[in-house]
Amino acid sequence: MCVAANEAGSDSMPVNLFVGAEPEIILAPSRNTGDDYGQNVTLPCLAQGYPKPTIRWEKVGAEGFLTESSRMDVLPNGYLVIHELAVDDRGTYICHAENAFGVDTAVTQLRVTGLVQPSISAVSPREIVTASDKVSLLCEVVMGNPPPSIEWYRDGSPMDFEVGRHRLEEGRLVIESVLVSDGGRYTCIATNEVGNASVTTQLIVQVPPIILEDVKQSYTVIETKSVQLNCPAEGFPRPQIQWLFNGEPISNNGLDHFVDDQGSLSIPFAASENGGTYTCKVVNPAGQVSLDIALHVLVPPSIDGPDSSISLNTTEFNPVTLPCVVRSNPPSEIRWTRNGEPVPFSGRNYYQSSSGSLIFQRVEESDRGYYVCIATNQAGNTTKIVELEVHVVPRIREADDEASVIVGEMLSLECNAYGNPAPEISWQKDGTKVKFHKRRFVKEDSGTFTIRNARPGDQGTYTCLATNDAGADRRVVRVSVFIAPNITDSFQSYNVLVDRDVMLYCDVTGFPDPEIEWFINNEAISPNNIKYSIDESTGSLEILSLSVEDTAIYECRASNPAGLATGEFEINVVEPPKVTNGTIEIVKVMMGDTADMSCEIHSTPPPEISWEVENQPISVSSSALVLPDNTSDSHGPGPRTLATIPASPLIL
């Protein structure tokens, strides 16, 4: 205890007495120690002393004492632990044990063993990549201890890493979306404390070919003209240009084309078969691109057939095609003219086919003429003339199918026919061809057949034949040769006994059969008159129960178209003679006297009186007989009177 006192007072303080000892390191690391790179190493430093000394470590060359870090720990007992020994950890380490009474130190040399110089796997000296692709440049360190650091150089200069495009992955250099400007010599250097290693790769950035946007994709050329198809392209390395035609490869130098150094395809003389789709195929190692280019070869119209003008013959109402098959490119506009005027199509019996031909479904005569097919397109035009001749089947104009002529007169039979070509007219009679001659049978240019001085034998069926290349027509005419009526006996006279019937026959010939009418005293006899009976079939007239009043001239009139004939029938109705004085008269005269004898007789007509004596006729002129010289020996017993009606036949 320490006491302090004075007049004013005192104070005291206890004092503790420590008996100390200076530090002494009793366990120190060996003066030369070490371990392999990457291993954990412990450097012991155990000290005694009083008070307990503080242990601190120092590395020669480093500033200050070592402090704890992620790799170094100073344990409470003073041990220094170095985790994952690194090359930089090698050196001289001093352990300081210090207290109030002094300091003790221990020195050790730390070595790092297991060091290897870097080594990098071999890589391809060239890396070819396509622009916009991702590329990884390898730098695989197969050995090196401590692990080497990796650095990248481009064309001898440190890499300038662009955020988002350049990055390192486990030693590899990754370049996203490679640019053409990224091409060059890339060097990877692996370095550690032992040394370094490097590899170099030539990065070649290929650009896929592209065809410039302003390339013409459609060409038009007229046949026989030249044309050049261009296909300007870019790419790295310089692309090659190949051409295809309608999908098939073609050579660079063909019979009808060639490809120049710029890749353009030239066709010196374009033909229709050159038209189509050409494909420009641009190729380099980075890829390929193609473009279709259409080549339209305009072919001037040409019309099938060797001649520019043709003639067609057809028959009316038949179908017919006026050919105009046009070949051209592009398809031609086709139009038709007829006799110089455009052909109308509305409501017609024809139409234009897809090939250009004019098709008549049912041709008519009015369709004949000169037709011109005109084909036009951008390359030119051409024409074809078609003369259409429509043959018309002959037609004979209607006329009477019956004709008549009177014997001896002239008859003309018309055969008015039309057709195309003009029909030839011929005639037949009853199926036999008529032989014409100037005397009686004459055929006019119009075809009319004239019969001169007609004869009955000319009657028959005549056929007019009108023929041409298109066909035939016929007209049949029945010809009647009329014969004028002829009454065989134009006058007849009959005496008919009263009260008798009489039949009068009108024996008539003629053609056609004459129509017979009967007249009495120039007045027509009515068929309704019961006195008369007319036989329609024979034309005979029967007069019933004749009376004296029926005595008259009866007329038969026979008529037909050829004429009229008349025949007269004189009918005398007679009464038989009748002696009216009734009895036999006995006349007595003296010989030598005149004997006068009368004979009164009634008859119609008056009778002729004759006298007979002793059956011998006596010539007298009247009904009275006078015998001037009456002798008995010359006249016998006496005369006899006979009364007769002479001259006309007597119908009993």
mmCIF file with all atom_site columns, C-alpha atoms in Angstrom, residues 27 84 121 232 296 309 317 337 342 354 396 423 441 455 464 481 487 496 512 569 586 608 616:
data_model
loop_
_atom_site.group_PDB
_atom_site.id
_atom_site.type_symbol
_atom_site.label_atom_id
_atom_site.label_alt_id
_atom_site.label_comp_id
_atom_site.label_asym_id
_atom_site.label_entity_id
_atom_site.label_seq_id
_atom_site.pdbx_PDB_ins_code
_atom_site.Cartn_x
_atom_site.Cartn_y
_atom_site.Cartn_z
_atom_site.occupancy
_atom_site.B_iso_or_equiv
_atom_site.pdbx_formal_charge
_atom_site.auth_seq_id
_atom_site.auth_comp_id
_atom_site.auth_asym_id
_atom_site.auth_atom_id
_atom_site.pdbx_PDB_model_num
ATOM 1  C CA . LEU A 1 27  ? 7.697    -23.438 -30.702  1.00 0.00 ? 27  LEU A CA 1
ATOM 2  C CA . GLU A 1 84  ? -4.796   -21.944 -50.660  1.00 0.00 ? 84  GLU A CA 1
ATOM 3  C CA . SER A 1 121 ? -4.242   -26.749 -76.120  1.00 0.00 ? 121 SER A CA 1
ATOM 4  C CA . PRO A 1 232 ? -25.334  -7.795  -108.825 1.00 0.00 ? 232 PRO A CA 1
ATOM 5  C CA . HIS A 1 296 ? -40.763  -12.514 -121.218 1.00 0.00 ? 296 HIS A CA 1
ATOM 6  C CA . SER A 1 309 ? -54.560  -16.384 -147.809 1.00 0.00 ? 309 SER A CA 1
ATOM 7  C CA . PHE A 1 317 ? -76.178  -24.627 -142.780 1.00 0.00 ? 317 PHE A CA 1
ATOM 8  C CA . THR A 1 337 ? -63.089  -8.136  -140.430 1.00 0.00 ? 337 THR A CA 1
ATOM 9  C CA . PRO A 1 342 ? -65.450  -5.390  -138.271 1.00 0.00 ? 342 PRO A CA 1
ATOM 10 C CA . SER A 1 354 ? -59.904  -19.189 -127.611 1.00 0.00 ? 354 SER A CA 1
ATOM 11 C CA . ILE A 1 396 ? -86.312  -24.410 -157.063 1.00 0.00 ? 396 ILE A CA 1
ATOM 12 C CA . PRO A 1 423 ? -77.089  -24.969 -160.354 1.00 0.00 ? 423 PRO A CA 1
ATOM 13 C CA . PHE A 1 441 ? -87.681  -29.612 -177.097 1.00 0.00 ? 441 PHE A CA 1
ATOM 14 C CA . ARG A 1 455 ? -98.226  -33.933 -178.944 1.00 0.00 ? 455 ARG A CA 1
ATOM 15 C CA . CYS A 1 464 ? -86.625  -30.608 -163.104 1.00 0.00 ? 464 CYS A CA 1
ATOM 16 C CA . VAL A 1 481 ? -101.622 -32.522 -173.201 1.00 0.00 ? 481 VAL A CA 1
ATOM 17 C CA . ILE A 1 487 ? -117.392 -35.843 -182.155 1.00 0.00 ? 487 ILE A CA 1
ATOM 18 C CA . VAL A 1 496 ? -138.384 -42.345 -184.623 1.00 0.00 ? 496 VAL A CA 1
ATOM 19 C CA . PRO A 1 512 ? -109.389 -34.469 -170.638 1.00 0.00 ? 512 PRO A CA 1
ATOM 20 C CA . PHE A 1 569 ? -128.983 -35.046 -183.956 1.00 0.00 ? 569 PHE A CA 1
ATOM 21 C CA . ILE A 1 586 ? -163.079 -49.960 -206.528 1.00 0.00 ? 586 ILE A CA 1
ATOM 22 C CA . GLU A 1 608 ? -143.965 -40.781 -200.183 1.00 0.00 ? 608 GLU A CA 1
ATOM 23 C CA . GLN A 1 616 ? -144.864 -53.223 -210.884 1.00 0.00 ? 616 GLN A CA 1
#
